[in-house]
Short mmCIF file of C-alpha atoms and ligand atoms in Angstrom, two decimals:
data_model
loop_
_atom_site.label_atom_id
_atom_site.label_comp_id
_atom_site.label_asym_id
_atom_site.label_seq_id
_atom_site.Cartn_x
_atom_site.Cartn_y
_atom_site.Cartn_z
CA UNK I 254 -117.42 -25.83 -53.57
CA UNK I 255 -118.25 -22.06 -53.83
CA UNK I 256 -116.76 -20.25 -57.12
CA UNK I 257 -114.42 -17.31 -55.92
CA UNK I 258 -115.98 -14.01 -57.84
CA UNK I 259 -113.55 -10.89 -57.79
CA UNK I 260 -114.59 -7.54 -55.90
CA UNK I 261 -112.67 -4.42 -57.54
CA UNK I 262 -109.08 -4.44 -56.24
CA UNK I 263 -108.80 -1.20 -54.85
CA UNK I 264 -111.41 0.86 -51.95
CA UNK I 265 -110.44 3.85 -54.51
CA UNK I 266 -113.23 6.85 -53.97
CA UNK I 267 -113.87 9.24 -51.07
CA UNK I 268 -117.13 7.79 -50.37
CA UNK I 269 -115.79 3.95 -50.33
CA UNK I 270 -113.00 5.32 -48.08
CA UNK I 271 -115.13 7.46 -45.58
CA UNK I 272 -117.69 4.55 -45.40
CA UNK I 273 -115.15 1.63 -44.52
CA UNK I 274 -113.09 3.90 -41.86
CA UNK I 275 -116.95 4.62 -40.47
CA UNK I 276 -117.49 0.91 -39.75
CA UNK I 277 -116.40 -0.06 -36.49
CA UNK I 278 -113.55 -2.83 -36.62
CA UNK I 279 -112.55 -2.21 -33.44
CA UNK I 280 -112.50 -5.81 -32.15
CA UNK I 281 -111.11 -7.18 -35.05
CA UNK I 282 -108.36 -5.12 -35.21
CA UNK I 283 -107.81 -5.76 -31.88
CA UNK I 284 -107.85 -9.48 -31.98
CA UNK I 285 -105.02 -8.96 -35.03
CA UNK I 286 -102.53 -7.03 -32.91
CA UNK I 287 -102.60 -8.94 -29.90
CA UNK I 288 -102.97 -12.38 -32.25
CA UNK I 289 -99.55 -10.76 -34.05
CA UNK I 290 -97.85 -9.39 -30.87
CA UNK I 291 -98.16 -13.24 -29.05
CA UNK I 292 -96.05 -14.74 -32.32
CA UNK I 293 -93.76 -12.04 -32.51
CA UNK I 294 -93.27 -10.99 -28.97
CA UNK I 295 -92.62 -7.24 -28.34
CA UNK I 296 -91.57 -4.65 -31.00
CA UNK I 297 -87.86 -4.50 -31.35
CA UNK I 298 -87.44 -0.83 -32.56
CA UNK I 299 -87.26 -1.45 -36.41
CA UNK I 300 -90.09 -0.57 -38.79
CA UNK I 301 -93.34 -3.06 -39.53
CA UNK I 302 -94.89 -2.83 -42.85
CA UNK I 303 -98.75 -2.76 -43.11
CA UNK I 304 -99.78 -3.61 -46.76
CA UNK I 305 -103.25 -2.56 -47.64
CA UNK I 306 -103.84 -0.59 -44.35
CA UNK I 307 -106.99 0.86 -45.48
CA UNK I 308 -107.47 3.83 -43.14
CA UNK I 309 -104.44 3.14 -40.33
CA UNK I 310 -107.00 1.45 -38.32
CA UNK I 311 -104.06 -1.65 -37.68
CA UNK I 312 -100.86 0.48 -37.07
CA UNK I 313 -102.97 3.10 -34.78
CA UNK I 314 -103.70 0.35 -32.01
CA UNK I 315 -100.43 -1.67 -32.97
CA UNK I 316 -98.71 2.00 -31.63
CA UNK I 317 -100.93 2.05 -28.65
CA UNK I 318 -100.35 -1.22 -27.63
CA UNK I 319 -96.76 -1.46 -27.59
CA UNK I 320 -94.78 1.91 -27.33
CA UNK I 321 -92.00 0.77 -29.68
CA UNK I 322 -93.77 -0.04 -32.82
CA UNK I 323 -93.41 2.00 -35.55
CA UNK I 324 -94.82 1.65 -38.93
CA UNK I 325 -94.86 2.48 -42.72
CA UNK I 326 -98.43 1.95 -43.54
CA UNK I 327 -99.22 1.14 -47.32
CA UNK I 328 -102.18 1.28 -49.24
CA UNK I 329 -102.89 1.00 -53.62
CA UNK I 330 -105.88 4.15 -52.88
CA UNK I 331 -105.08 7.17 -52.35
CA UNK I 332 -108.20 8.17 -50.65
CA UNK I 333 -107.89 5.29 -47.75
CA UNK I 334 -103.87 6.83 -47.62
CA UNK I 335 -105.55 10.47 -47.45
CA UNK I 336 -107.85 9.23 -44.35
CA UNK I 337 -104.96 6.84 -42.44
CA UNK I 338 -102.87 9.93 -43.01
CA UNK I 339 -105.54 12.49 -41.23
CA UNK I 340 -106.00 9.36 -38.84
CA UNK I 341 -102.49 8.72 -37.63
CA UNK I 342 -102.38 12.73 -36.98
CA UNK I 343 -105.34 12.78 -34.99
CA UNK I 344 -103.70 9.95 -32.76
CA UNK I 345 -100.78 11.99 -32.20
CA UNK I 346 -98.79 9.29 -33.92
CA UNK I 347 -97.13 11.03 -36.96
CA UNK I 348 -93.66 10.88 -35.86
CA UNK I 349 -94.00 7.07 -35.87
CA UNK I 350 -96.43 5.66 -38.54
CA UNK I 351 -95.41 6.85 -42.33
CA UNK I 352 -98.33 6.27 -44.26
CA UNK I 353 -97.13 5.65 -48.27
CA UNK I 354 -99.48 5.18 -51.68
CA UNK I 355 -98.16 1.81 -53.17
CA UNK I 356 -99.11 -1.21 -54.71
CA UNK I 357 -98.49 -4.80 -52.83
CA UNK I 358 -98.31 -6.57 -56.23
CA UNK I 359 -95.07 -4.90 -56.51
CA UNK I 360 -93.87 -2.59 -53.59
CA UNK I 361 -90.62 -0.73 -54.77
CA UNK I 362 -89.27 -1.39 -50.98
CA UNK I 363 -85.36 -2.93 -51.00
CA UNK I 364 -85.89 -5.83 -48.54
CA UNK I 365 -85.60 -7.87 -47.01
CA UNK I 366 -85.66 -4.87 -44.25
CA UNK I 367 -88.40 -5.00 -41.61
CA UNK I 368 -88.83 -6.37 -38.46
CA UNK I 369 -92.24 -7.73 -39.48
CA UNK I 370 -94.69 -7.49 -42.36
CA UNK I 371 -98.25 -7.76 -41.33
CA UNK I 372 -101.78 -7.29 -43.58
CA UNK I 373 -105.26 -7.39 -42.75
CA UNK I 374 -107.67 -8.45 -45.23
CA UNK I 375 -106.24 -7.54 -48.93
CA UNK I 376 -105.46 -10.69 -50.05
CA UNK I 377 -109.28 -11.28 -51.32
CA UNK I 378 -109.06 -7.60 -53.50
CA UNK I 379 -106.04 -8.83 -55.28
CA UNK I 380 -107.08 -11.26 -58.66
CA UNK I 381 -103.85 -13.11 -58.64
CA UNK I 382 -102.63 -13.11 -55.11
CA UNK I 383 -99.37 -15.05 -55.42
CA UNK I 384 -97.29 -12.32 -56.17
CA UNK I 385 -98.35 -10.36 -53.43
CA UNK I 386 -97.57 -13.07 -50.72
CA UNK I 387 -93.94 -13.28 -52.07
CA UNK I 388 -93.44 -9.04 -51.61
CA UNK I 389 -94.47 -10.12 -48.29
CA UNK I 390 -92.30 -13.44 -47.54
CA UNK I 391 -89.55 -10.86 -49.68
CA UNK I 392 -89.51 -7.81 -47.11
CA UNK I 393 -89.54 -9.59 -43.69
CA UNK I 394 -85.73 -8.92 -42.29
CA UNK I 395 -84.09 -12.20 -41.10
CA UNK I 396 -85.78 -13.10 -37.81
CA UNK I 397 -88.61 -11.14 -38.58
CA UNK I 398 -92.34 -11.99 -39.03
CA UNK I 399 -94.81 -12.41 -41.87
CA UNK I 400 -98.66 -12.08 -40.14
CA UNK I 401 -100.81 -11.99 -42.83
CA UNK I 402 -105.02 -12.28 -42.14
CA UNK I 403 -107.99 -12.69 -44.35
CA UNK I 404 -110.79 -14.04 -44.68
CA UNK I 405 -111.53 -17.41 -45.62
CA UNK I 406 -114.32 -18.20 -48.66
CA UNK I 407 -116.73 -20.67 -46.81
CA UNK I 408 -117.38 -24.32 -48.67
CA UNK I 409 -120.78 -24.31 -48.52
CA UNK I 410 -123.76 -21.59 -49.27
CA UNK I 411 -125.14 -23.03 -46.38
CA UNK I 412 -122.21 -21.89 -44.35
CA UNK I 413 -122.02 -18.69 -46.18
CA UNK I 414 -125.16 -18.08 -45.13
CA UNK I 415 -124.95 -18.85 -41.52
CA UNK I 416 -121.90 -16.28 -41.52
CA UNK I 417 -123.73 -13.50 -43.08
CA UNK I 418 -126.57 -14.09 -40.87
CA UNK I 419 -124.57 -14.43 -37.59
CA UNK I 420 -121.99 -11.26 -37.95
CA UNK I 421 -124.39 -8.90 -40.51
CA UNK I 422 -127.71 -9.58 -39.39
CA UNK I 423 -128.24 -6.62 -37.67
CA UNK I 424 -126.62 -4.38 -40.09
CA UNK I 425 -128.66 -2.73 -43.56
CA UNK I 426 -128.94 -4.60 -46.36
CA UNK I 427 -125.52 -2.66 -48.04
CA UNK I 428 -123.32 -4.17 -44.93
CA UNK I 429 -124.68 -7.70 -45.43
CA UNK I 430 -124.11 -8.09 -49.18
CA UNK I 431 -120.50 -6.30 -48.81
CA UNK I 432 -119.57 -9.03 -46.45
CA UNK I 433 -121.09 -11.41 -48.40
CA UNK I 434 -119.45 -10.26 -51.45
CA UNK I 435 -115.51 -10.05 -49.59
CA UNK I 436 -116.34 -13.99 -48.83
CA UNK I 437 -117.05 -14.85 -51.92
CA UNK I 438 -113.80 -13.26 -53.64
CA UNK I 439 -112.05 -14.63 -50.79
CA UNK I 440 -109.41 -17.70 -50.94
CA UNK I 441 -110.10 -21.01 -48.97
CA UNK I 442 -107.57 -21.85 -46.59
CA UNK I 443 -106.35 -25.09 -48.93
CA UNK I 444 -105.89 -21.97 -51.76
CA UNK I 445 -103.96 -20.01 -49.95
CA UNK I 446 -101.66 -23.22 -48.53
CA UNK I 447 -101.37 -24.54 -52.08
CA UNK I 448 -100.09 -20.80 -53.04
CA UNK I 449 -97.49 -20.43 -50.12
CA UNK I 450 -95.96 -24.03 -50.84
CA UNK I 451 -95.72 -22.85 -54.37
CA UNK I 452 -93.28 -19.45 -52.90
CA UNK I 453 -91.41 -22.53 -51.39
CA UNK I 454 -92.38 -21.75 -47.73
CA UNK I 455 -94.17 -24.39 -45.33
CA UNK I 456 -97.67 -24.31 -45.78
CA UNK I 457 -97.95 -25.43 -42.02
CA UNK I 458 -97.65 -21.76 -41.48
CA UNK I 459 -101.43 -21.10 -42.74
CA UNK I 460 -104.90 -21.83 -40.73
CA UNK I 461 -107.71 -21.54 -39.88
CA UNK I 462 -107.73 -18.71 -36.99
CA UNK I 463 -111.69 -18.12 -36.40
CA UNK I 464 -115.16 -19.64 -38.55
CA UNK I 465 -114.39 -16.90 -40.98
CA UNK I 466 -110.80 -16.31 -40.93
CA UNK I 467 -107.51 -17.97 -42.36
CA UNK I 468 -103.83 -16.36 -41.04
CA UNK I 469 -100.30 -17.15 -42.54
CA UNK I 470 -98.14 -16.81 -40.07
CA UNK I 471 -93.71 -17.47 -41.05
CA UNK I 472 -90.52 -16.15 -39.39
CA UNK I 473 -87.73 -15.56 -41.66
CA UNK I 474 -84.86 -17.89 -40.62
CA UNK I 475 -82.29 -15.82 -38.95
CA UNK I 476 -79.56 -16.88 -41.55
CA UNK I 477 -80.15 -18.95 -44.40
C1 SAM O 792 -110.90 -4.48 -46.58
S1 SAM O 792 -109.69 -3.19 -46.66
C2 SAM O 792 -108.66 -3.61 -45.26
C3 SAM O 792 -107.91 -2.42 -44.72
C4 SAM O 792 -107.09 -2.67 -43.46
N1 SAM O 792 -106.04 -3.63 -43.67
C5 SAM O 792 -107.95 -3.05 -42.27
O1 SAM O 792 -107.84 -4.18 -41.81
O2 SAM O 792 -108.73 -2.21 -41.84
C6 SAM O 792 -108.68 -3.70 -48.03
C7 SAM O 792 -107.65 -2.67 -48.42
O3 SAM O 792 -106.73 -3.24 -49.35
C8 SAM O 792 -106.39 -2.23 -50.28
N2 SAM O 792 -105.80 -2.85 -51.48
C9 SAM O 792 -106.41 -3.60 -52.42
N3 SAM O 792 -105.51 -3.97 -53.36
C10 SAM O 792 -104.31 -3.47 -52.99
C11 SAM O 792 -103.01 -3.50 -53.55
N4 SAM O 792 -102.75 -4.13 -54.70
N5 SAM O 792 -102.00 -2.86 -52.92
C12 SAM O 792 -102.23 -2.20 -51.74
N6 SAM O 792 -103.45 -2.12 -51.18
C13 SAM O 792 -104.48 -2.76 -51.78
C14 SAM O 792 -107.70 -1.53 -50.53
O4 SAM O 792 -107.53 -0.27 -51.16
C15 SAM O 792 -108.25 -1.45 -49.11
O5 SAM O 792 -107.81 -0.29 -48.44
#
């Protein structure tokens, strides 16, 4: 078993900021809306909550996808809210993605309230992540959906080292040991099934959703 080593918790400086939102996660962030739009079916006209949204990336093709999404789109820097917020205006979407500083470890937000509560890859930035997967579970309205993505720390070095090879390979030396680095502070899918059964939720909701990925994926009973 791989050790999980910590990354710093927040992307906090200009240059971190402008350097993710320059990397192309174009078919990632696809796969994630279309992956959260077959569980949850069609937006329903109430707000979805992005924690960690990094740059908007998430809630700019969520909006383009499906005309009656709208988002508040949450993030613990200040520079990645600065870029999501020049972002979302460029798209022409400011009248329906708020983007907000705040911290998922403890969100301020009176829930539960939204129609769904969905977040891309934070979960290995954040030291003890248990408290952040119950603000999540918390905020989801009754009926709504918790989609929640990450990646997965592999169980081998010789699988970590397949992975780097096989999606950085082609990239500079920086690139590969930054993807390297997010899988090792990442959970492994038994973690982050351990930690959900913990929140008293089924842990049936969490897999394994690609060779590098795990998704948590609940629906808020409608009462109860
Ligand atoms: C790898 S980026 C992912 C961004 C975005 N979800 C995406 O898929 O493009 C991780 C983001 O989580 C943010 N983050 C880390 N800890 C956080 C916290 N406690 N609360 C809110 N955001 C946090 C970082 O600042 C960074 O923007």
């Amino acid at each position: 078993m791989i050790p999980r080593k910590l990354e710093p918790e927040a992307m906090d400086s200009p240059e971190e900021a402008q350097a993710y939102d320059a990397m192309n996660h174009a078919a990632v962030n696809e796969r994630f809306v279309a992956d959260f739009l077959a569980v949850h079916g069609p937006c329903r006209g109430g707000e979805i909550l992005d924690v960690g949204t990094g740059t908007a990336r998430i809630p700019i093709e969520l909006c383009r996808v499906d005309s009656r999404a709208r988002v508040l789109a949450v993030d613990l820097s200040e520079s990645m809210i600065a870029l999501a917020t020049a972002n979302v205006r460029a798209a022409g979407l400011g009248d329906r993605i708020r983007c907000r500083p705040a911290d998922a470890k403890s969100l301020r937000l009176a829930g539960p309230g939204f129609e769904a509560v969905v977040s891309n890859s934070i979960v290995h930035h954040i030291p003890e992540p248990t408290t952040v997967l119950r603000e999540v579970s918390r905020l989801a309205a009754p009926g709504g959906t918790v989609f929640v993505r990450d990646l997965a720390r592999p169980t081998s070095e010789f699988e970590l080292a397949r992975l780097v090879e096989l999606y950085t390979g082609g990239e500079s030396e920086r690139g590969r040991s930054l993807f390297e680095d997010s899988l090792r502070a990442a959970l492994t899918v038994g973690e982050v099934a351990s930690l959900i059964e913990n929140l008293g939720l089924p842990s049936a909701g969490v897999k394994m959703t690609s060779d590098r990925h795990w998704t948590w994926i609940w629906q808020r009973p409608e009462r109860g």
